[in-house]
Coordinates of C-alpha atoms in Angstrom, one line a residue:
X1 CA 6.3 3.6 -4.6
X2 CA 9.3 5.4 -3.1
X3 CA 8.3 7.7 0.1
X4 CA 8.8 10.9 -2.1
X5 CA 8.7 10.7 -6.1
X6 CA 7.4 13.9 -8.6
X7 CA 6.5 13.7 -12.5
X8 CA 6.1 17.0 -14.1
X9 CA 3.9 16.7 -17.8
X10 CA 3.6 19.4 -20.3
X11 CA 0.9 19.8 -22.9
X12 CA 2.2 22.3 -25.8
X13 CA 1.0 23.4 -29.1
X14 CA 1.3 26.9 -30.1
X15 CA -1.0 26.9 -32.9
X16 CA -4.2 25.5 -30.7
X17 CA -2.3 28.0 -28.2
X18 CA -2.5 25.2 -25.7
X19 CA 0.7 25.7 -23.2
X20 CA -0.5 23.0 -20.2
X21 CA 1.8 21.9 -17.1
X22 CA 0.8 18.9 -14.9
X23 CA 3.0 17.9 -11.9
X24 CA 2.4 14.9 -10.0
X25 CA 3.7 14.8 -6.2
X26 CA 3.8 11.9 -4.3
X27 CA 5.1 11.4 -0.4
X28 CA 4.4 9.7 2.4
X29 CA 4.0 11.8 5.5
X30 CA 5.5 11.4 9.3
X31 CA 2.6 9.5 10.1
X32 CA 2.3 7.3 7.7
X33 CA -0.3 8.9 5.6
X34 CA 0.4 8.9 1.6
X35 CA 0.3 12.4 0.2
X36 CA -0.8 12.7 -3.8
X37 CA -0.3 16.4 -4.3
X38 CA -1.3 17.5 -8.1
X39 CA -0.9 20.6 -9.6
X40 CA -1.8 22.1 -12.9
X41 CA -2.1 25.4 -15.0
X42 CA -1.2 27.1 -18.0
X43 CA 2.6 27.7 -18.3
X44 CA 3.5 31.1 -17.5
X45 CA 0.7 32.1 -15.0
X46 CA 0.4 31.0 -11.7
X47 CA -1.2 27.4 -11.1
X48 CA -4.2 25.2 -8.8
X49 CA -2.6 22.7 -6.3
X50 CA -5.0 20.2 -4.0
X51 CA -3.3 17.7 -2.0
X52 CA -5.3 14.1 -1.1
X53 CA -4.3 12.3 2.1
X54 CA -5.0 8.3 1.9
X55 CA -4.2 6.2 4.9
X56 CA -2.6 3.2 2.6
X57 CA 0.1 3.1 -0.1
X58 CA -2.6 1.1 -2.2
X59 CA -5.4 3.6 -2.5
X60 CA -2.5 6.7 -3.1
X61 CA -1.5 4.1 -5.8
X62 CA -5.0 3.6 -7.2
X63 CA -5.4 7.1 -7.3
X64 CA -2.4 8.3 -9.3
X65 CA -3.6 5.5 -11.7
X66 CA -6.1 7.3 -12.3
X67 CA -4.9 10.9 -12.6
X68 CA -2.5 9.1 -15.0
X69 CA -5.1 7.8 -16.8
X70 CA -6.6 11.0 -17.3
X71 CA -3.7 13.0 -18.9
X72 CA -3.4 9.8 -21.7
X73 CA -7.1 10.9 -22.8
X74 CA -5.6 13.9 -23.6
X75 CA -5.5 14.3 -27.2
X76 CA -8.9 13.3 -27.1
X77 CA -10.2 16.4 -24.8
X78 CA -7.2 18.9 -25.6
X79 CA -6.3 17.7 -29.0
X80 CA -2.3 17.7 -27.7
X81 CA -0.7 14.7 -25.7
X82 CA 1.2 15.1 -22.7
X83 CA 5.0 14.5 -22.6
X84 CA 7.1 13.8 -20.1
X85 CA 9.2 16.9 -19.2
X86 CA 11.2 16.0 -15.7
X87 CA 10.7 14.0 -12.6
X88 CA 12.7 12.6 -9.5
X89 CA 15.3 10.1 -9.2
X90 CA 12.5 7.9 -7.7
X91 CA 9.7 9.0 -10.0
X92 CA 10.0 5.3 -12.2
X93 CA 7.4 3.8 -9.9
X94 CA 4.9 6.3 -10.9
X95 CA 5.3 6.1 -14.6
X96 CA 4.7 2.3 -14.8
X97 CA 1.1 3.3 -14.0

């Protein structure tokens, strides 16, 4: 993972009036400490945000896994897949997951 990488997700359909945004943040701090910071809402209103410290790259990477994993069962839960709307230069590292 690069030390600062961002994947923003978007859930739309008009007629099940579902208007989702999920951005993923990920960063490594000056001490070392990987930052996953997620953030999600209804487009148009203001959003939630929780950042998650982890003390190792492996454990950040475990975790976006699986808040990765999560937004693929979408269409089961939501009935509307996530797409791919912007990232970071860096952000290919996060979408091999």
């Amino acid at each position: 993972m690069a030390s600062h990488a961002w994947i923003a997700l978007e859930a739309i359909d008009p007629k099940a009036n579902v208007f989702r945004r999920y951005i993923l943040d990920v960063s490594e701090d000056l001490f070392g400490h990987w930052i996953v910071t997620r953030q999600w809402g209804r487009i148009g209103s203001s959003s939630q945000r929780v950042a998650t410290s982890f003390a190792s790259k492996e454990d950040s990477e475990r975790f976006v896994r699986m808040l990765l994993q999560r937004r693929r069962t979408a269409p089961k839960r939501i009935g509307v897949p996530y797409k791919l709307t912007a990232q970071s230069t860096d952000a290919d590292t996060l979408l091999q997951y």
